[in-house]
mmCIF file of N, CA and C in Angstrom:
data_model
loop_
_atom_site.group_PDB
_atom_site.id
_atom_site.type_symbol
_atom_site.label_atom_id
_atom_site.label_comp_id
_atom_site.label_asym_id
_atom_site.label_seq_id
_atom_site.Cartn_x
_atom_site.Cartn_y
_atom_site.Cartn_z
ATOM 1 N N UNK U 195 0.538 3.205 -10.240
ATOM 2 C CA UNK U 195 1.931 3.008 -9.906
ATOM 3 C C UNK U 195 2.233 3.705 -8.591
ATOM 4 N N UNK U 196 3.208 3.166 -7.889
ATOM 5 C CA UNK U 196 3.599 3.742 -6.608
ATOM 6 C C UNK U 196 5.099 3.979 -6.604
ATOM 7 N N UNK U 197 5.493 5.094 -6.018
ATOM 8 C CA UNK U 197 6.907 5.354 -5.828
ATOM 9 C C UNK U 197 7.221 5.179 -4.353
ATOM 10 N N UNK U 198 8.501 5.028 -4.028
ATOM 11 C CA UNK U 198 8.859 4.766 -2.650
ATOM 12 C C UNK U 198 9.458 6.010 -2.011
ATOM 13 N N UNK U 199 9.469 6.014 -0.676
ATOM 14 C CA UNK U 199 10.009 7.112 0.107
ATOM 15 C C UNK U 199 11.389 6.701 0.593
ATOM 16 N N UNK U 200 12.327 7.630 0.568
ATOM 17 C CA UNK U 200 13.689 7.359 1.003
ATOM 18 C C UNK U 200 13.716 7.182 2.519
ATOM 19 N N UNK U 201 14.612 6.321 2.996
ATOM 20 C CA UNK U 201 14.731 6.034 4.428
ATOM 21 C C UNK U 201 15.087 7.282 5.225
ATOM 22 N N UNK U 202 14.568 7.339 6.456
ATOM 23 C CA UNK U 202 14.901 8.398 7.400
ATOM 24 C C UNK U 202 14.824 7.832 8.805
ATOM 25 N N UNK U 203 15.518 8.440 9.733
ATOM 26 C CA UNK U 203 15.458 7.985 11.121
ATOM 27 C C UNK U 203 14.489 8.810 11.944
ATOM 28 N N UNK U 204 13.857 9.805 11.347
ATOM 29 C CA UNK U 204 12.936 10.675 12.068
ATOM 30 C C UNK U 204 11.645 9.921 12.363
ATOM 31 N N UNK U 205 11.374 9.677 13.647
ATOM 32 C CA UNK U 205 10.164 8.962 14.046
ATOM 33 C C UNK U 205 9.372 9.845 15.002
ATOM 34 N N UNK U 206 8.066 9.844 14.837
ATOM 35 C CA UNK U 206 7.168 10.618 15.667
ATOM 36 C C UNK U 206 5.974 9.761 16.025
ATOM 37 N N UNK U 207 5.553 9.696 17.298
ATOM 38 C CA UNK U 207 4.388 8.885 17.622
ATOM 39 C C UNK U 207 3.124 9.493 17.052
ATOM 40 N N UNK U 208 2.300 8.661 16.474
ATOM 41 C CA UNK U 208 1.007 9.077 15.928
ATOM 42 C C UNK U 208 0.045 7.935 16.159
ATOM 43 N N UNK U 209 -1.230 8.167 15.959
ATOM 44 C CA UNK U 209 -2.213 7.113 16.137
ATOM 45 C C UNK U 209 -3.241 7.162 15.040
ATOM 46 N N UNK U 210 -4.056 6.126 14.946
ATOM 47 C CA UNK U 210 -5.148 6.099 13.986
ATOM 48 C C UNK U 210 -4.774 5.436 12.691
ATOM 49 N N UNK U 211 -5.699 5.436 11.733
ATOM 50 C CA UNK U 211 -5.458 4.806 10.438
ATOM 51 C C UNK U 211 -4.247 5.409 9.745
ATOM 52 N N UNK U 212 -3.488 4.573 9.086
ATOM 53 C CA UNK U 212 -2.267 5.018 8.436
ATOM 54 C C UNK U 212 -2.556 5.857 7.203
ATOM 55 N N UNK U 213 -3.623 5.557 6.503
ATOM 56 C CA UNK U 213 -3.899 6.182 5.215
ATOM 57 C C UNK U 213 -4.066 7.690 5.330
ATOM 58 N N UNK U 214 -4.393 8.213 6.506
ATOM 59 C CA UNK U 214 -4.653 9.632 6.630
ATOM 60 C C UNK U 214 -3.729 10.280 7.633
ATOM 61 N N UNK U 215 -3.371 11.515 7.368
ATOM 62 C CA UNK U 215 -2.675 12.383 8.309
ATOM 63 C C UNK U 215 -1.384 11.825 8.885
ATOM 64 N N UNK U 216 -0.590 11.147 8.116
ATOM 65 C CA UNK U 216 0.703 10.689 8.613
ATOM 66 C C UNK U 216 1.756 10.925 7.551
ATOM 67 N N UNK U 217 2.888 11.395 7.990
ATOM 68 C CA UNK U 217 4.016 11.585 7.095
ATOM 69 C C UNK U 217 4.633 10.205 6.877
ATOM 70 N N UNK U 218 4.652 9.721 5.638
ATOM 71 C CA UNK U 218 5.142 8.361 5.394
ATOM 72 C C UNK U 218 6.576 8.144 5.848
ATOM 73 N N UNK U 219 7.376 9.204 5.896
ATOM 74 C CA UNK U 219 8.757 9.054 6.355
ATOM 75 C C UNK U 219 8.811 8.635 7.813
ATOM 76 N N UNK U 220 7.736 8.912 8.546
ATOM 77 C CA UNK U 220 7.701 8.553 9.965
ATOM 78 C C UNK U 220 7.411 7.077 10.188
ATOM 79 N N UNK U 221 7.086 6.340 9.145
ATOM 80 C CA UNK U 221 6.846 4.903 9.283
ATOM 81 C C UNK U 221 8.137 4.094 9.182
ATOM 82 N N UNK U 222 9.133 4.636 8.494
ATOM 83 C CA UNK U 222 10.388 3.920 8.275
ATOM 84 C C UNK U 222 11.032 3.579 9.620
ATOM 85 N N UNK U 223 11.400 2.296 9.774
ATOM 86 C CA UNK U 223 12.064 1.846 10.992
ATOM 87 C C UNK U 223 11.124 1.369 12.083
ATOM 88 N N UNK U 224 9.830 1.551 11.888
ATOM 89 C CA UNK U 224 8.863 1.103 12.899
ATOM 90 C C UNK U 224 8.647 -0.406 12.781
ATOM 91 N N UNK U 225 8.294 -1.019 13.887
ATOM 92 C CA UNK U 225 7.982 -2.450 13.916
ATOM 93 C C UNK U 225 6.589 -2.665 13.359
ATOM 94 N N UNK U 226 6.377 -3.826 12.748
ATOM 95 C CA UNK U 226 5.073 -4.190 12.199
ATOM 96 C C UNK U 226 4.636 -5.517 12.794
ATOM 97 N N UNK U 227 3.333 -5.606 13.087
ATOM 98 C CA UNK U 227 2.751 -6.789 13.702
ATOM 99 C C UNK U 227 1.545 -7.250 12.896
ATOM 100 N N UNK U 228 1.288 -8.566 12.897
ATOM 101 C CA UNK U 228 0.126 -9.102 12.188
ATOM 102 C C UNK U 228 -1.124 -8.978 13.044
ATOM 103 N N UNK U 229 -2.239 -9.515 12.546
ATOM 104 C CA UNK U 229 -3.524 -9.385 13.250
ATOM 105 C C UNK U 229 -3.538 -10.067 14.603
ATOM 106 N N UNK U 230 -2.661 -11.042 14.814
ATOM 107 C CA UNK U 230 -2.604 -11.760 16.091
ATOM 108 C C UNK U 230 -1.584 -11.166 17.045
ATOM 109 N N UNK U 231 -0.910 -10.110 16.625
ATOM 110 C CA UNK U 231 0.098 -9.488 17.476
ATOM 111 C C UNK U 231 1.486 -10.054 17.316
ATOM 112 N N UNK U 232 1.674 -10.964 16.329
ATOM 113 C CA UNK U 232 3.003 -11.525 16.058
ATOM 114 C C UNK U 232 3.826 -10.521 15.268
ATOM 115 N N UNK U 233 5.097 -10.385 15.654
ATOM 116 C CA UNK U 233 5.970 -9.456 14.936
ATOM 117 C C UNK U 233 6.236 -9.973 13.528
ATOM 118 N N UNK U 234 6.048 -9.077 12.536
ATOM 119 C CA UNK U 234 6.335 -9.405 11.138
ATOM 120 C C UNK U 234 7.758 -8.982 10.815
ATOM 121 N N UNK U 235 8.129 -7.777 11.240
ATOM 122 C CA UNK U 235 9.447 -7.236 10.934
ATOM 123 C C UNK U 235 9.452 -5.730 11.102
ATOM 124 N N UNK U 236 10.347 -5.073 10.335
ATOM 125 C CA UNK U 236 10.541 -3.626 10.415
ATOM 126 C C UNK U 236 10.278 -3.002 9.049
ATOM 127 N N UNK U 237 9.628 -1.856 9.052
ATOM 128 C CA UNK U 237 9.302 -1.172 7.799
ATOM 129 C C UNK U 237 10.571 -0.584 7.190
ATOM 130 N N UNK U 238 10.880 -1.015 5.962
ATOM 131 C CA UNK U 238 12.049 -0.530 5.219
ATOM 132 C C UNK U 238 11.703 0.662 4.337
ATOM 133 N N UNK U 239 10.579 0.574 3.645
ATOM 134 C CA UNK U 239 10.194 1.610 2.686
ATOM 135 C C UNK U 239 8.685 1.789 2.697
ATOM 136 N N UNK U 240 8.259 2.975 2.286
ATOM 137 C CA UNK U 240 6.835 3.274 2.133
ATOM 138 C C UNK U 240 6.635 3.710 0.694
ATOM 139 N N UNK U 241 5.588 3.198 0.071
ATOM 140 C CA UNK U 241 5.288 3.500 -1.326
ATOM 141 C C UNK U 241 4.066 4.399 -1.393
ATOM 142 N N UNK U 242 4.198 5.482 -2.158
ATOM 143 C CA UNK U 242 3.128 6.465 -2.315
ATOM 144 C C UNK U 242 2.433 6.278 -3.653
ATOM 145 N N UNK U 243 1.143 6.539 -3.682
ATOM 146 C CA UNK U 243 0.402 6.547 -4.935
ATOM 147 C C UNK U 243 0.935 7.701 -5.769
ATOM 148 N N UNK U 244 1.317 7.437 -7.013
ATOM 149 C CA UNK U 244 1.894 8.473 -7.871
ATOM 150 C C UNK U 244 0.929 9.615 -8.141
ATOM 151 N N UNK U 245 -0.354 9.320 -8.236
ATOM 152 C CA UNK U 245 -1.337 10.349 -8.572
ATOM 153 C C UNK U 245 -1.704 11.220 -7.373
ATOM 154 N N UNK U 246 -1.820 10.608 -6.183
ATOM 155 C CA UNK U 246 -2.317 11.341 -5.023
ATOM 156 C C UNK U 246 -1.246 11.664 -3.986
ATOM 157 N N UNK U 247 -0.135 10.935 -3.992
ATOM 158 C CA UNK U 247 0.898 11.127 -2.978
ATOM 159 C C UNK U 247 0.535 10.494 -1.639
ATOM 160 N N UNK U 248 -0.552 9.733 -1.600
ATOM 161 C CA UNK U 248 -1.015 9.090 -0.369
ATOM 162 C C UNK U 248 -0.222 7.805 -0.140
ATOM 163 N N UNK U 249 0.245 7.569 1.101
ATOM 164 C CA UNK U 249 0.935 6.312 1.398
ATOM 165 C C UNK U 249 0.011 5.125 1.122
ATOM 166 N N UNK U 250 0.508 4.151 0.341
ATOM 167 C CA UNK U 250 -0.347 3.036 -0.052
ATOM 168 C C UNK U 250 0.187 1.673 0.379
ATOM 169 N N UNK U 251 1.499 1.474 0.316
ATOM 170 C CA UNK U 251 2.114 0.182 0.656
ATOM 171 C C UNK U 251 3.333 0.407 1.541
ATOM 172 N N UNK U 252 3.615 -0.567 2.387
ATOM 173 C CA UNK U 252 4.855 -0.576 3.159
ATOM 174 C C UNK U 252 5.600 -1.853 2.814
ATOM 175 N N UNK U 253 6.908 -1.736 2.661
ATOM 176 C CA UNK U 253 7.769 -2.901 2.471
ATOM 177 C C UNK U 253 8.356 -3.225 3.843
ATOM 178 N N UNK U 254 8.067 -4.434 4.335
ATOM 179 C CA UNK U 254 8.501 -4.835 5.671
ATOM 180 C C UNK U 254 9.580 -5.899 5.555
ATOM 181 N N UNK U 255 10.736 -5.613 6.156
ATOM 182 C CA UNK U 255 11.830 -6.591 6.201
ATOM 183 C C UNK U 255 11.426 -7.662 7.201
ATOM 184 N N UNK U 256 11.243 -8.884 6.695
ATOM 185 C CA UNK U 256 10.677 -9.949 7.524
ATOM 186 C C UNK U 256 11.720 -10.748 8.295
ATOM 187 N N UNK U 257 12.997 -10.438 8.142
ATOM 188 C CA UNK U 257 14.042 -11.141 8.881
ATOM 189 C C UNK U 257 15.401 -10.745 8.351
ATOM 190 N N UNK U 258 16.446 -11.150 9.042
ATOM 191 C CA UNK U 258 17.803 -10.755 8.686
ATOM 192 C C UNK U 258 18.174 -11.147 7.259
ATOM 193 N N UNK U 259 17.857 -12.370 6.843
ATOM 194 C CA UNK U 259 18.241 -12.832 5.512
ATOM 195 C C UNK U 259 17.044 -13.010 4.582
ATOM 196 N N UNK U 260 15.887 -12.552 5.000
ATOM 197 C CA UNK U 260 14.720 -12.732 4.142
ATOM 198 C C UNK U 260 14.417 -11.446 3.373
ATOM 199 N N UNK U 261 13.413 -11.523 2.576
ATOM 200 C CA UNK U 261 13.049 -10.425 1.687
ATOM 201 C C UNK U 261 12.092 -9.465 2.366
ATOM 202 N N UNK U 262 11.782 -8.388 1.665
ATOM 203 C CA UNK U 262 10.750 -7.465 2.123
ATOM 204 C C UNK U 262 9.405 -7.943 1.598
ATOM 205 N N UNK U 263 8.383 -7.845 2.423
ATOM 206 C CA UNK U 263 7.021 -8.201 2.033
ATOM 207 C C UNK U 263 6.195 -6.916 1.978
ATOM 208 N N UNK U 264 5.423 -6.750 0.913
ATOM 209 C CA UNK U 264 4.563 -5.583 0.777
ATOM 210 C C UNK U 264 3.272 -5.811 1.543
ATOM 211 N N UNK U 265 2.857 -4.792 2.305
ATOM 212 C CA UNK U 265 1.572 -4.835 3.008
ATOM 213 C C UNK U 265 0.817 -3.548 2.691
ATOM 214 N N UNK U 266 -0.510 -3.642 2.607
ATOM 215 C CA UNK U 266 -1.306 -2.439 2.343
ATOM 216 C C UNK U 266 -1.389 -1.576 3.601
ATOM 217 N N UNK U 267 -1.273 -0.273 3.420
ATOM 218 C CA UNK U 267 -1.379 0.623 4.565
ATOM 219 C C UNK U 267 -2.830 0.924 4.926
ATOM 220 N N UNK U 268 -3.722 0.693 4.029
ATOM 221 C CA UNK U 268 -5.156 0.794 4.326
ATOM 222 C C UNK U 268 -5.692 -0.612 4.240
ATOM 223 N N UNK U 269 -6.140 -1.235 5.237
ATOM 224 C CA UNK U 269 -6.695 -0.770 6.506
ATOM 225 C C UNK U 269 -5.781 -0.959 7.715
ATOM 226 N N UNK U 270 -4.473 -0.928 7.559
ATOM 227 C CA UNK U 270 -3.560 -1.060 8.694
ATOM 228 C C UNK U 270 -3.681 0.158 9.606
ATOM 229 N N UNK U 271 -3.203 -0.006 10.841
ATOM 230 C CA UNK U 271 -3.260 1.092 11.802
ATOM 231 C C UNK U 271 -1.920 1.258 12.488
ATOM 232 N N UNK U 272 -1.614 2.505 12.836
ATOM 233 C CA UNK U 272 -0.433 2.805 13.628
ATOM 234 C C UNK U 272 -0.907 2.967 15.066
ATOM 235 N N UNK U 273 -0.503 2.015 15.912
ATOM 236 C CA UNK U 273 -0.945 2.014 17.310
ATOM 237 C C UNK U 273 0.287 2.005 18.198
ATOM 238 N N UNK U 274 0.390 3.016 19.055
ATOM 239 C CA UNK U 274 1.504 3.130 19.988
ATOM 240 C C UNK U 274 2.851 2.951 19.296
ATOM 241 N N UNK U 275 2.998 3.578 18.141
ATOM 242 C CA UNK U 275 4.270 3.584 17.437
ATOM 243 C C UNK U 275 4.567 2.375 16.580
ATOM 244 N N UNK U 276 3.639 1.411 16.486
ATOM 245 C CA UNK U 276 3.858 0.211 15.676
ATOM 246 C C UNK U 276 2.746 0.077 14.642
ATOM 247 N N UNK U 277 3.103 -0.481 13.493
ATOM 248 C CA UNK U 277 2.122 -0.729 12.443
ATOM 249 C C UNK U 277 1.443 -2.067 12.707
ATOM 250 N N UNK U 278 0.119 -2.055 12.763
ATOM 251 C CA UNK U 278 -0.656 -3.278 12.976
ATOM 252 C C UNK U 278 -1.425 -3.573 11.690
ATOM 253 N N UNK U 279 -1.042 -4.683 11.057
ATOM 254 C CA UNK U 279 -1.582 -5.083 9.766
ATOM 255 C C UNK U 279 -2.652 -6.143 10.007
ATOM 256 N N UNK U 280 -3.867 -5.979 9.459
ATOM 257 C CA UNK U 280 -4.969 -6.901 9.757
ATOM 258 C C UNK U 280 -4.945 -8.197 8.953
ATOM 259 N N UNK U 281 -3.769 -8.782 8.788
ATOM 260 C CA UNK U 281 -3.619 -10.046 8.067
ATOM 261 C C UNK U 281 -2.684 -10.947 8.859
ATOM 262 N N UNK U 282 -2.778 -12.258 8.624
ATOM 263 C CA UNK U 282 -1.899 -13.217 9.293
ATOM 264 C C UNK U 282 -0.475 -13.137 8.715
ATOM 265 N N UNK U 283 0.499 -13.405 9.563
ATOM 266 C CA UNK U 283 1.907 -13.342 9.171
ATOM 267 C C UNK U 283 2.205 -14.252 7.977
ATOM 268 N N UNK U 284 1.592 -15.416 7.928
ATOM 269 C CA UNK U 284 1.826 -16.344 6.820
ATOM 270 C C UNK U 284 1.407 -15.726 5.492
ATOM 271 N N UNK U 285 0.237 -15.103 5.465
ATOM 272 C CA UNK U 285 -0.243 -14.458 4.238
ATOM 273 C C UNK U 285 0.701 -13.338 3.823
ATOM 274 N N UNK U 286 1.175 -12.570 4.777
ATOM 275 C CA UNK U 286 2.083 -11.451 4.495
ATOM 276 C C UNK U 286 3.392 -11.975 3.901
ATOM 277 N N UNK U 287 3.940 -13.021 4.500
ATOM 278 C CA UNK U 287 5.212 -13.564 4.009
ATOM 279 C C UNK U 287 5.067 -14.229 2.637
ATOM 280 N N UNK U 288 3.829 -14.619 2.261
ATOM 281 C CA UNK U 288 3.593 -15.228 0.947
ATOM 282 C C UNK U 288 3.218 -14.203 -0.123
ATOM 283 N N UNK U 289 3.242 -12.929 0.216
ATOM 284 C CA UNK U 289 2.894 -11.878 -0.746
ATOM 285 C C UNK U 289 3.865 -11.913 -1.922
ATOM 286 N N UNK U 290 3.398 -11.540 -3.119
ATOM 287 C CA UNK U 290 4.293 -11.504 -4.287
ATOM 288 C C UNK U 290 5.536 -10.663 -3.999
ATOM 289 N N UNK U 291 6.671 -11.125 -4.469
ATOM 290 C CA UNK U 291 7.953 -10.448 -4.245
ATOM 291 C C UNK U 291 8.329 -9.662 -5.496
ATOM 292 N N UNK U 292 8.289 -8.337 -5.399
ATOM 293 C CA UNK U 292 8.629 -7.481 -6.539
ATOM 294 C C UNK U 292 9.936 -6.742 -6.317
ATOM 295 N N UNK U 293 10.640 -7.048 -5.244
ATOM 296 C CA UNK U 293 11.854 -6.311 -4.929
ATOM 297 C C UNK U 293 11.479 -4.942 -4.387
ATOM 298 N N UNK U 294 12.449 -4.227 -3.867
ATOM 299 C CA UNK U 294 12.184 -2.899 -3.322
ATOM 300 C C UNK U 294 13.087 -1.875 -3.988
ATOM 301 N N UNK U 295 12.777 -0.605 -3.768
ATOM 302 C CA UNK U 295 13.613 0.468 -4.291
ATOM 303 C C UNK U 295 13.240 0.927 -5.684
ATOM 304 N N UNK U 296 12.104 0.496 -6.191
ATOM 305 C CA UNK U 296 11.653 0.952 -7.508
ATOM 306 C C UNK U 296 10.126 1.012 -7.512
ATOM 307 N N UNK U 297 9.584 1.576 -8.565
ATOM 308 C CA UNK U 297 8.127 1.715 -8.670
ATOM 309 C C UNK U 297 7.424 0.365 -8.688
ATOM 310 N N UNK U 298 6.215 0.365 -8.137
ATOM 311 C CA UNK U 298 5.311 -0.766 -8.337
ATOM 312 C C UNK U 298 4.448 -0.408 -9.538
ATOM 313 N N UNK U 299 4.352 -1.317 -10.487
ATOM 314 C CA UNK U 299 3.506 -1.065 -11.661
ATOM 315 C C UNK U 299 2.048 -1.279 -11.267
ATOM 316 N N UNK U 300 1.106 -0.776 -12.070
ATOM 317 C CA UNK U 300 -0.314 -1.034 -11.786
ATOM 318 C C UNK U 300 -0.621 -2.531 -11.715
ATOM 319 N N UNK U 301 0.007 -3.344 -12.573
ATOM 320 C CA UNK U 301 -0.211 -4.791 -12.540
ATOM 321 C C UNK U 301 0.295 -5.402 -11.231
ATOM 322 N N UNK U 302 1.440 -4.941 -10.761
ATOM 323 C CA UNK U 302 1.981 -5.451 -9.508
ATOM 324 C C UNK U 302 1.078 -5.071 -8.335
ATOM 325 N N UNK U 303 0.590 -3.832 -8.337
ATOM 326 C CA UNK U 303 -0.331 -3.408 -7.285
ATOM 327 C C UNK U 303 -1.596 -4.257 -7.298
ATOM 328 N N UNK U 304 -2.108 -4.515 -8.491
ATOM 329 C CA UNK U 304 -3.315 -5.327 -8.623
ATOM 330 C C UNK U 304 -3.079 -6.730 -8.053
ATOM 331 N N UNK U 305 -1.907 -7.313 -8.345
ATOM 332 C CA UNK U 305 -1.574 -8.627 -7.793
ATOM 333 C C UNK U 305 -1.556 -8.594 -6.266
ATOM 334 N N UNK U 306 -1.008 -7.516 -5.697
ATOM 335 C CA UNK U 306 -0.970 -7.389 -4.243
ATOM 336 C C UNK U 306 -2.377 -7.241 -3.665
ATOM 337 N N UNK U 307 -3.207 -6.413 -4.290
ATOM 338 C CA UNK U 307 -4.590 -6.259 -3.819
ATOM 339 C C UNK U 307 -5.320 -7.603 -3.838
ATOM 340 N N UNK U 308 -5.151 -8.349 -4.915
ATOM 341 C CA UNK U 308 -5.797 -9.665 -5.017
ATOM 342 C C UNK U 308 -5.249 -10.635 -3.968
ATOM 343 N N UNK U 309 -3.939 -10.598 -3.736
ATOM 344 C CA UNK U 309 -3.323 -11.479 -2.743
ATOM 345 C C UNK U 309 -3.954 -11.266 -1.368
ATOM 346 N N UNK U 310 -4.208 -10.005 -1.025
ATOM 347 C CA UNK U 310 -4.777 -9.686 0.283
ATOM 348 C C UNK U 310 -6.306 -9.714 0.288
ATOM 349 N N UNK U 311 -6.915 -10.034 -0.852
ATOM 350 C CA UNK U 311 -8.368 -10.129 -0.916
ATOM 351 C C UNK U 311 -9.060 -8.786 -0.790
ATOM 352 N N UNK U 312 -8.371 -7.729 -1.187
ATOM 353 C CA UNK U 312 -8.945 -6.391 -1.098
ATOM 354 C C UNK U 312 -9.632 -6.034 -2.406
ATOM 355 N N UNK U 313 -10.768 -5.372 -2.292
ATOM 356 C CA UNK U 313 -11.497 -4.933 -3.479
ATOM 357 C C UNK U 313 -10.759 -3.782 -4.132
ATOM 358 N N UNK U 314 -10.721 -3.822 -5.434
ATOM 359 C CA UNK U 314 -10.107 -2.744 -6.202
ATOM 360 C C UNK U 314 -11.212 -2.105 -7.017
ATOM 361 N N UNK U 315 -11.428 -0.819 -6.800
ATOM 362 C CA UNK U 315 -12.476 -0.114 -7.544
ATOM 363 C C UNK U 315 -12.042 0.057 -8.991
ATOM 364 N N UNK U 316 -12.965 -0.169 -9.902
ATOM 365 C CA UNK U 316 -12.685 0.060 -11.314
ATOM 366 C C UNK U 316 -12.597 1.556 -11.559
ATOM 367 N N UNK U 317 -11.792 1.964 -12.531
ATOM 368 C CA UNK U 317 -11.743 3.391 -12.834
ATOM 369 C C UNK U 317 -13.123 3.845 -13.312
ATOM 370 N N UNK U 318 -13.485 5.096 -12.995
ATOM 371 C CA UNK U 318 -14.795 5.576 -13.423
ATOM 372 C C UNK U 318 -14.896 5.577 -14.939
ATOM 373 N N UNK U 319 -16.097 5.253 -15.437
ATOM 374 C CA UNK U 319 -16.321 5.242 -16.887
ATOM 375 C C UNK U 319 -16.324 6.650 -17.455
ATOM 376 N N UNK U 320 -16.177 6.719 -18.734
ATOM 377 C CA UNK U 320 -16.229 8.021 -19.386
ATOM 378 C C UNK U 320 -17.651 8.552 -19.336
ATOM 379 N N UNK U 321 -17.809 9.853 -19.161
ATOM 380 C CA UNK U 321 -19.159 10.408 -19.095
ATOM 381 C C UNK U 321 -19.854 10.282 -20.441
ATOM 382 N N UNK U 322 -21.170 10.108 -20.385
ATOM 383 C CA UNK U 322 -21.993 10.063 -21.591
ATOM 384 C C UNK U 322 -22.214 11.490 -22.071
ATOM 385 N N UNK U 323 -21.923 11.744 -23.314
ATOM 386 C CA UNK U 323 -22.127 13.087 -23.856
ATOM 387 C C UNK U 323 -23.172 13.029 -24.955
ATOM 388 N N UNK U 324 -23.984 14.051 -25.030
ATOM 389 C CA UNK U 324 -24.957 14.188 -26.100
ATOM 390 C C UNK U 324 -24.309 15.081 -27.157
ATOM 391 N N UNK U 325 -23.967 14.485 -28.281
ATOM 392 C CA UNK U 325 -23.272 15.223 -29.328
ATOM 393 C C UNK U 325 -24.210 15.713 -30.425
ATOM 394 N N UNK U 326 -25.507 15.695 -30.184
ATOM 395 C CA UNK U 326 -26.439 16.215 -31.178
ATOM 396 C C UNK U 326 -27.228 15.101 -31.837
ATOM 397 N N UNK U 327 -27.709 15.383 -33.031
ATOM 398 C CA UNK U 327 -28.571 14.452 -33.764
ATOM 399 C C UNK U 327 -27.765 13.346 -34.418
ATOM 400 N N UNK U 328 -28.401 12.160 -34.534
ATOM 401 C CA UNK U 328 -27.803 11.060 -35.264
ATOM 402 C C UNK U 328 -27.849 11.387 -36.763
ATOM 403 N N UNK U 329 -26.853 11.017 -37.480
ATOM 404 C CA UNK U 329 -26.793 11.312 -38.913
ATOM 405 C C UNK U 329 -27.970 10.684 -39.644
ATOM 406 N N UNK U 330 -28.632 11.455 -40.469
ATOM 407 C CA UNK U 330 -29.728 10.957 -41.299
ATOM 408 C C UNK U 330 -31.048 10.827 -40.575
ATOM 409 N N UNK U 331 -31.129 11.306 -39.314
ATOM 410 C CA UNK U 331 -32.391 11.226 -38.575
ATOM 411 C C UNK U 331 -32.695 12.557 -37.928
ATOM 412 N N UNK U 332 -33.907 12.684 -37.434
ATOM 413 C CA UNK U 332 -34.278 13.871 -36.673
ATOM 414 C C UNK U 332 -34.194 13.609 -35.180
ATOM 415 N N UNK U 333 -33.733 12.413 -34.791
ATOM 416 C CA UNK U 333 -33.632 12.054 -33.372
ATOM 417 C C UNK U 333 -32.312 12.518 -32.793
ATOM 418 N N UNK U 334 -32.360 12.975 -31.540
ATOM 419 C CA UNK U 334 -31.102 13.360 -30.869
ATOM 420 C C UNK U 334 -30.324 12.146 -30.436
#
């Protein structure tokens, strides 16, 4: 699940991958562009992973009367003050619409990952434990 960050006007130039070393509040209000350099819109909200606090999704307002589209912040990059998303504008605008201002459920996140063709790692399996001998045998 992901929670969102409240809007702020505080902007600071930064560079490099978005997933690391950036205050998510600094993304709010920045312009976003697709892989071809076409403007997608403006970042309205940033969603953080509930477990890690790492910025995971951005909600981008795609036009005056249109909805917000969710885009993954990894592998997007912040270049010269703008978010550059490595997907085509059409794919971004066709992303599932979950509304903004509330948590994204794990199912909703999974739908977004699948929409963008991103691999989702399975949770690690439970460790194998040796609990002693099997009942009625001398074997461990």
